[in-house]
XYZ file of C-alpha atoms in Angstrom:
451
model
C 193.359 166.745 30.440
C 197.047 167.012 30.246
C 198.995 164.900 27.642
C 201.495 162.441 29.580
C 204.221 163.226 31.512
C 202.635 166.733 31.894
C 201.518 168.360 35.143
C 203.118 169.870 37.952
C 201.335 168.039 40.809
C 199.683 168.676 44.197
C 200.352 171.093 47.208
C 201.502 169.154 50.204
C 205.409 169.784 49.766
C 205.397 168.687 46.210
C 206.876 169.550 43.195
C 206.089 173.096 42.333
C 203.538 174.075 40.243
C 204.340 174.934 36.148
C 203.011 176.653 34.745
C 200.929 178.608 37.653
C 197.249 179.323 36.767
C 197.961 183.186 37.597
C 201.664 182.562 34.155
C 198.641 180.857 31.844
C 196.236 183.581 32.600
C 198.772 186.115 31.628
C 199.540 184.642 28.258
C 195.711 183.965 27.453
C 194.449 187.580 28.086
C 197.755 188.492 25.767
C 196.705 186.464 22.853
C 193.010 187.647 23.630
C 193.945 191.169 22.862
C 196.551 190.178 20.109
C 193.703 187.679 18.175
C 190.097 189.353 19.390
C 189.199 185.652 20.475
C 187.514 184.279 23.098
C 189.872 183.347 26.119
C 187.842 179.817 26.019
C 189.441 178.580 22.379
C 193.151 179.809 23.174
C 195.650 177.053 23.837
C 199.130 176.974 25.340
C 202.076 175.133 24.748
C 204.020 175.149 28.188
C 207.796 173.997 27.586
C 210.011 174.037 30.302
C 213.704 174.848 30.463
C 216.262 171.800 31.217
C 219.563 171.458 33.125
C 221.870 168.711 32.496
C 223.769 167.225 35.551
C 226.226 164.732 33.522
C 226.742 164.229 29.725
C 227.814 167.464 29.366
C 229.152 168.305 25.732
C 229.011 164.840 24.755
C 226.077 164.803 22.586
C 226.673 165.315 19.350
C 229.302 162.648 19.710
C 226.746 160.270 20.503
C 226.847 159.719 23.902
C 224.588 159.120 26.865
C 223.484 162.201 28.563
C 221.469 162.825 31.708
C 218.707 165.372 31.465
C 216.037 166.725 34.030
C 213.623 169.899 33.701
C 212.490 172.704 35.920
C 210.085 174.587 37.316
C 210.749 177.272 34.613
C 210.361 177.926 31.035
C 208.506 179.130 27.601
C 204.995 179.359 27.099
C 203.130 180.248 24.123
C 200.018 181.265 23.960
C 197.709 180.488 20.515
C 194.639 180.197 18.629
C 194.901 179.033 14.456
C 194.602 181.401 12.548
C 191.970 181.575 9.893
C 194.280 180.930 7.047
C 197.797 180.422 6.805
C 199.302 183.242 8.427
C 201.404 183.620 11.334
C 201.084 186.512 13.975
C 202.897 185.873 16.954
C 203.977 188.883 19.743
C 206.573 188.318 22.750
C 207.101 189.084 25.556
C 210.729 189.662 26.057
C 210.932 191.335 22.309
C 210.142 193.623 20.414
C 208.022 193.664 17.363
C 205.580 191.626 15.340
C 206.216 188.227 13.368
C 203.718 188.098 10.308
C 204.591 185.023 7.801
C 202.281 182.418 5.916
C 202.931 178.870 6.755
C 202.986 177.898 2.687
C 205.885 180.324 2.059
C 209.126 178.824 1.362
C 211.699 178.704 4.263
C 215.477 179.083 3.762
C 217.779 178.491 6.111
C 219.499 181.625 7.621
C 222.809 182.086 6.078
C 224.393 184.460 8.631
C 224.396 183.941 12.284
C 224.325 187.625 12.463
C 220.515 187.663 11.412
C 219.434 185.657 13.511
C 216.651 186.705 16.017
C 213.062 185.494 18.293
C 211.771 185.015 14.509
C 213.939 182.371 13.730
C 212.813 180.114 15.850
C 209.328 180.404 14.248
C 210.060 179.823 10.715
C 212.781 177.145 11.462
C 209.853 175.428 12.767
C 207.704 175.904 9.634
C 210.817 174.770 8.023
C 211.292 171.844 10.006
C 207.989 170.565 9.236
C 208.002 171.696 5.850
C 211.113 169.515 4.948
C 210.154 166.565 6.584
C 206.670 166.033 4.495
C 203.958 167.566 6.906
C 201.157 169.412 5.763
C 200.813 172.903 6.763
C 197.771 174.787 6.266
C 196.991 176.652 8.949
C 199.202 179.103 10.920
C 198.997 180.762 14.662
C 197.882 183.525 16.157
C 199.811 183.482 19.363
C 201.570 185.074 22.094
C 205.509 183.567 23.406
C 206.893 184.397 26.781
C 209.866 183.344 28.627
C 211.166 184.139 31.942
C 212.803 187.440 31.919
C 216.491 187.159 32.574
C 216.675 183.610 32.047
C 216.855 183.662 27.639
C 220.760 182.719 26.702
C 221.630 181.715 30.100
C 222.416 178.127 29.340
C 218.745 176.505 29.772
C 218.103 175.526 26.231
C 215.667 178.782 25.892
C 216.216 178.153 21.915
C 215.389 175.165 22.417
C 211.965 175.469 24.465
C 210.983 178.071 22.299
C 211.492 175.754 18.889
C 209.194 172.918 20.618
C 206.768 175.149 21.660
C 206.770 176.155 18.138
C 206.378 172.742 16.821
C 203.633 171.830 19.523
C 201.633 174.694 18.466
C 201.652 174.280 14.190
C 201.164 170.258 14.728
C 198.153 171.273 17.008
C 196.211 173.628 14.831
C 197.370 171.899 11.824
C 195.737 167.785 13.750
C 199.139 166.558 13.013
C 199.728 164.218 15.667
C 203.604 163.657 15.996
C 205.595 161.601 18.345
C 208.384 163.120 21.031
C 211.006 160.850 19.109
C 209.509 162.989 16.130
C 209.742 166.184 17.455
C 213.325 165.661 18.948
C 214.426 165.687 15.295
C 212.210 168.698 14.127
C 213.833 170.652 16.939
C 217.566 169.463 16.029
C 216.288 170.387 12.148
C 215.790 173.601 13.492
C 218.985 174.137 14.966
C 221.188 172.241 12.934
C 219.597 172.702 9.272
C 217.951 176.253 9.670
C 220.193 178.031 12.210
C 223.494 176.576 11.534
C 224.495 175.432 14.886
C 225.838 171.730 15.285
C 224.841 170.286 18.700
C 223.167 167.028 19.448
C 219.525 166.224 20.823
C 219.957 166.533 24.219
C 218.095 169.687 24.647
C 215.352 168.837 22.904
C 215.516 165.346 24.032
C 215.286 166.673 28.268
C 212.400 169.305 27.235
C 209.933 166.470 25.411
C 210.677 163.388 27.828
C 211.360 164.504 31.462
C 209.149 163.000 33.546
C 208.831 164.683 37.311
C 211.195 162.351 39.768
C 213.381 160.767 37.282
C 216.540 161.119 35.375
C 216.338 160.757 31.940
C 219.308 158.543 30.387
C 219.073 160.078 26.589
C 221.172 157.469 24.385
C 222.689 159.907 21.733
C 223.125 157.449 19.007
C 220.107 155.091 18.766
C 217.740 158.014 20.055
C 216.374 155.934 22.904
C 215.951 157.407 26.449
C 215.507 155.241 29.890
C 214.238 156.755 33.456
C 215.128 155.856 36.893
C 213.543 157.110 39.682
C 215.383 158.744 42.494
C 215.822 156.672 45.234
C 214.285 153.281 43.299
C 216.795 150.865 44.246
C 216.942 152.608 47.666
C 214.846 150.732 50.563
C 213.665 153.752 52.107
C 212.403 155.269 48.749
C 211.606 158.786 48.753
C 207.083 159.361 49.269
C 206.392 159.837 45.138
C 206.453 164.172 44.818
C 208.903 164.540 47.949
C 212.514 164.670 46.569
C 215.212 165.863 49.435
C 216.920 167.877 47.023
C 216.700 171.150 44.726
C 218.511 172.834 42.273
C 220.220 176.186 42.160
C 220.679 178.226 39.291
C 223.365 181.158 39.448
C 223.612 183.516 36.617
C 226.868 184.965 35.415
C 225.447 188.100 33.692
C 227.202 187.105 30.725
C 224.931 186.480 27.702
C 224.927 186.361 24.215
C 223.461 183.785 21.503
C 225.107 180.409 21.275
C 224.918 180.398 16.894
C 227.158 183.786 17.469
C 229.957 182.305 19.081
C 232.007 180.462 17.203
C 233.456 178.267 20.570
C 230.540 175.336 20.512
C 230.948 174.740 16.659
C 235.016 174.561 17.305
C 234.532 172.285 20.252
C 231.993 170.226 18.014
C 234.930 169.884 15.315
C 237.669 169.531 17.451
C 235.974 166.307 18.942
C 235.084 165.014 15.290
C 238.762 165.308 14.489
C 239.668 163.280 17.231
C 236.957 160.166 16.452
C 238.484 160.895 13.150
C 242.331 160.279 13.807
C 241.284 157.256 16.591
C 239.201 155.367 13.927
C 241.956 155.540 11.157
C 244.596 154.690 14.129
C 242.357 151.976 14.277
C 241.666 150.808 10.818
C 238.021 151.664 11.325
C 237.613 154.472 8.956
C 234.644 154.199 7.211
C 232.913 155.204 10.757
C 231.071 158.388 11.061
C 233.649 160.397 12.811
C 231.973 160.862 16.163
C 233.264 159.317 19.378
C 230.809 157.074 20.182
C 231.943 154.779 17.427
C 235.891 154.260 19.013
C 235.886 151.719 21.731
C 237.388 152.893 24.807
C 240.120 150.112 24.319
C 241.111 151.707 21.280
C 241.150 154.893 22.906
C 243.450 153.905 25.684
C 245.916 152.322 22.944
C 246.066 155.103 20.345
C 245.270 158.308 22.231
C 248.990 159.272 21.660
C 248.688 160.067 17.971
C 245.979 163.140 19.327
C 247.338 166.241 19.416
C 247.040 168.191 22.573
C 244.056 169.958 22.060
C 241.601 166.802 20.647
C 243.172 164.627 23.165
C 241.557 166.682 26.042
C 238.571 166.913 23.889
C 238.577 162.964 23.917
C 239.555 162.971 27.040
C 236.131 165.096 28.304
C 234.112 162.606 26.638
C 235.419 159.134 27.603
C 235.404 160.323 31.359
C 232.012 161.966 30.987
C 230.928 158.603 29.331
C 232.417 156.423 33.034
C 230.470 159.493 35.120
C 227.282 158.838 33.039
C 227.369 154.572 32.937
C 229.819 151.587 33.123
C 231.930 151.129 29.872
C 234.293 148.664 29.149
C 237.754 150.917 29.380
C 236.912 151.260 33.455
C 234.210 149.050 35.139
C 232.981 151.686 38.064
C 231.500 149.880 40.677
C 229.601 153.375 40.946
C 228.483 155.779 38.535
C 225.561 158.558 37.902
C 223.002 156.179 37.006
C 223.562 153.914 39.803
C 224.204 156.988 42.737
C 220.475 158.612 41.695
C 219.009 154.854 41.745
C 220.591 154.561 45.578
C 219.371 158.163 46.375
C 222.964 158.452 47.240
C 223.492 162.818 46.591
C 226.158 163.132 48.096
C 227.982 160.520 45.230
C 225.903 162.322 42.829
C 227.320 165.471 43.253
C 230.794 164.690 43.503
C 230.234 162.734 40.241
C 228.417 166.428 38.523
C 231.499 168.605 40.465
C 233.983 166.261 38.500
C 232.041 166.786 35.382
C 232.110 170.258 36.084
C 235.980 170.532 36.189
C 236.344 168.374 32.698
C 234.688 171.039 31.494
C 236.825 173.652 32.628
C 240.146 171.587 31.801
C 239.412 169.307 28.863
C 236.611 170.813 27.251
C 238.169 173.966 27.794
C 235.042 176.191 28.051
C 234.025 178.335 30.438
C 234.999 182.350 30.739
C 237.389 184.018 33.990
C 233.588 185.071 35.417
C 231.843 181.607 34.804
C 234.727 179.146 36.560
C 234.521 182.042 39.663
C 230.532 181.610 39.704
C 231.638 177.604 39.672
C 234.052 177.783 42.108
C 231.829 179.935 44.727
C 228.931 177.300 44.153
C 231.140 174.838 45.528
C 231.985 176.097 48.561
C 228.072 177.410 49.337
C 226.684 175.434 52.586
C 224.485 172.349 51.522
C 225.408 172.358 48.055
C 226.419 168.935 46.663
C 228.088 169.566 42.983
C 228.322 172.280 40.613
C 228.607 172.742 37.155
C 228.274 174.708 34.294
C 224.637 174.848 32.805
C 224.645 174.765 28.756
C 227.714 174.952 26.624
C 229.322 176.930 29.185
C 230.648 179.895 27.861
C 227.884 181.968 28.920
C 224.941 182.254 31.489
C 224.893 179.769 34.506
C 226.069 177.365 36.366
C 223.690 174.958 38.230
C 224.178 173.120 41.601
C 222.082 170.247 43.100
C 221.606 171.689 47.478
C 219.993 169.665 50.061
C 216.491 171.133 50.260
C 216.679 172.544 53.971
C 219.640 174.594 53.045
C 218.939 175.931 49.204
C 217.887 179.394 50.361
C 220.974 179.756 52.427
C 223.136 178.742 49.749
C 221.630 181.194 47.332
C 222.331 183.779 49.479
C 225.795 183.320 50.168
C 226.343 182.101 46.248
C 224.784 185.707 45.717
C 226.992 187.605 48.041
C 230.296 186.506 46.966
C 229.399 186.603 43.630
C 228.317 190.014 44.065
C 231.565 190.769 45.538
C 234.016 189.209 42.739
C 231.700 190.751 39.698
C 230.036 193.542 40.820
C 229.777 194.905 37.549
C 228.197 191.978 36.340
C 225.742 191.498 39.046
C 224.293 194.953 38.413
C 223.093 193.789 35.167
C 221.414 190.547 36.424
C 217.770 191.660 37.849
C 218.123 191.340 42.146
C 215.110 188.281 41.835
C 217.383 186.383 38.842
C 221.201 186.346 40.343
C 220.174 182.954 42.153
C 217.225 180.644 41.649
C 215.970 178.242 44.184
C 213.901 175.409 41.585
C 212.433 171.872 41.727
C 212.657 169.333 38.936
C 209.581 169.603 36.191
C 207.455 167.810 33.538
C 207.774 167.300 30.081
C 206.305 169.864 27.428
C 202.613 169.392 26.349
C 199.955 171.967 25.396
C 197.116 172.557 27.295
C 193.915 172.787 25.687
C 190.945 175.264 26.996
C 189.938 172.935 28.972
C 192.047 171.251 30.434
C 192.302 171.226 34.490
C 196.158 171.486 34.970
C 196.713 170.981 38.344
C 193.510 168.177 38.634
């Protein structure tokens, strides 16, 4: 059996399958060779990667984000161990992990050390700090897809959970997704060092095949609609009439390296800060979420020019996302998927996309191009940057009839503006054609995934 929200689905024109049985046979003969088990008692935590069509940046102020998966991501691959040690290969790097689950884990004090390891003991020291039991650790095998690690997917991210998934499993710790969104963000914020919000790991444990996930920031608690619901020609459940591009840049590097996202993330706590004491209100957590929008509009002026367009990012991504009080929309994200209205949708992602570029400020020569081609490509709706945008991709949302002509032309004239670029992206990774996906769940030995 699969756990909830897990599962690919059918043939028939459907979503498509994730994990394939030919990607979990793979990883099981690995972990085979790697443990001397029998292929019948190895497990597999399957966590896909996420893309995030509006909320963009505005997490880790607090704010309501939209979140879907794909059809892509991490799987590892594990049997416990006998004791407490950890043995885990990969298949993008190089090397073996060997650590006990009872030693002592310290955050990482320099960004610079940071490696695939890391993301194995912060989840030991997730756990560890937030009073579960460890006594057994993995033997296990992790593989992503190649050319698709710190390209703006929340890679780190999958790779954390699948982590998690695969300790609490071997360890019969059974631990909510609520749970587990705040071991991942332990991970990242307490062990790595890098300040972002729980989107990622929010997307990657509650996605649900059809629907967009509304992730409230600041009370934690997510909502679903389902594309087309208020529509009364609803789409047949597993037949969506869209898909998404991704188009990589070619530019990589890892985000806890670049010191951009943790200057954004202050710049926009400096702002809540000087709005709340504009306001009287200071003894507010200084994140956005806590100024009203009326207060915004009245005492923006006393920002300087940098935090007000980081305010500025956030207050309109906030009106693309819902209705709030400083502009009533008569139409916004929530209510365009709910219609089935793409066309709305993607102007709404496309505007999202340039707040980015202008207030946010992120986004490199090569990455605004890649944007900017996206949006002319036949049958593609809106654009934006995927991640924190200064490296990896940008994603699109094309009608379904037309995605593998728009990946071709995105490809072309991308090729043509960075050609230098392009050569380092592998030909079957410059543009990916890609359905929405499922939540993360391991699969046990015997489960049927694709019942």
């Amino acid at each position: 059996m699969v756990a909830p929200g897990g599962g690919g689905g059918g043939g028939g024109g459907g979503p498509a399958r994730w994990p394939s049985e030919e990607e979990l046979d793979i990883v099981r003969k690995k972990v085979v060779e790697i443990s001397g088990r029998d292929e019948r008692e190895v497990r597999v935590a399957a966590c896909p990667y996420r893309i995030c069509p509006l909320g963009a940046h505005i997490d880790h102020q607090g704010g309501i984000v939209t979140a879907m998966t794909i059809n892509y991501g991490v799987l590892l691959g594990f049997v416990p161990s006998n004791d407490s040690e950890v043995l885990l290969r990969s298949g993008q790097f190089e090397g073996v992990i060997r650590f006990r689950v009872d030693d002592l884990q310290k955050p990482i004090d320099n960004p610079e050390n940071i490696n695939w390891e890391s993301y194995a003991r912060g989840a030991v020291y997730a756990l560890q700090n937030n009073g579960y039991d460890l006594r057994k650790g993995i033997i296990g095998y992790i593989s992503g897809v190649k050319g698709l690690d710190s390209s703006g997917l929340s890679s780190s991210a999958a790779a954390g959970i699948a982590y998690l998934l695969s300790l609490e499993n071997v360890n019969d710790l059974v631990v909510s997704s609520v749970d587990n969104i705040q071991l991942d963000k332990s991970i990242e914020n307490k062990y790595l060092g890098l300040e972002n919000g729980i989107l990622d790991p929010s997307a990657i444990l509650l996605s649900r095949y059809g629907y967009l996930t509304f992730m409230d920031c600041k009370t934690a608690s997510p909502s679903y609609v389902y594309f087309s619901e208020l529509s009364k020609s609803q789409q047949p459940q597993g037949h969506l009439p869209f898909k998404i591009l991704l188009a990589f840049s070619g530019l990589q590097h890892n985000l806890p390296k670049k010191r951009g996202y943790n200057t954004r993330v202050f710049e926009c706590k400096e702002a809540a800060r000087a709005l709340l004491q504009a306001s009287g209100c200071e003894e507010a957590s200084n994140i956005l979420r806590n100024v009203d929008s009326a207060v915004y509009e009245a005492q923006k002026c006393v920002l300087e020019e940098n935090l007000s367009r980081r305010a500025e990012h956030y207050f309109s991504e906030m009106k693309r996302v819902a209705k709030v009080t400083l502009v009533m929309l008569p139409r916004n994200g929530r209510d365009a998927w709910a219609r089935g209205n793409l066309q709305e949708l993607g102007q709404l992602i496309s505007a999202s996309g340039r707040s980015s570029i202008l207030n946010y400020e992120c986004g490199s020569k090569e990455m605004i191009q890649l944007y900017e081609i996206l949006l002319k490509a036949p049958g593609v709706l809106g654009a934006r940057f995927s991640g924190a945008g200064f490296r990896g991709c940008c994603l699109a949302i094309v009608e379904s009839d037309r995605a593998e002509e728009a990946a071709a032309y995105v490809a072309d004239e991308y090729e043509k503006a960075q050609p230098e670029l392009v050569f380092r992206i592998p030909a079957d990774r410059r543009v990916l054609v890609c359905e929405p996906g499922d939540s993360a769940r391991v699969i046990l030995p015997d489960d049927r995934l694709h019942s």
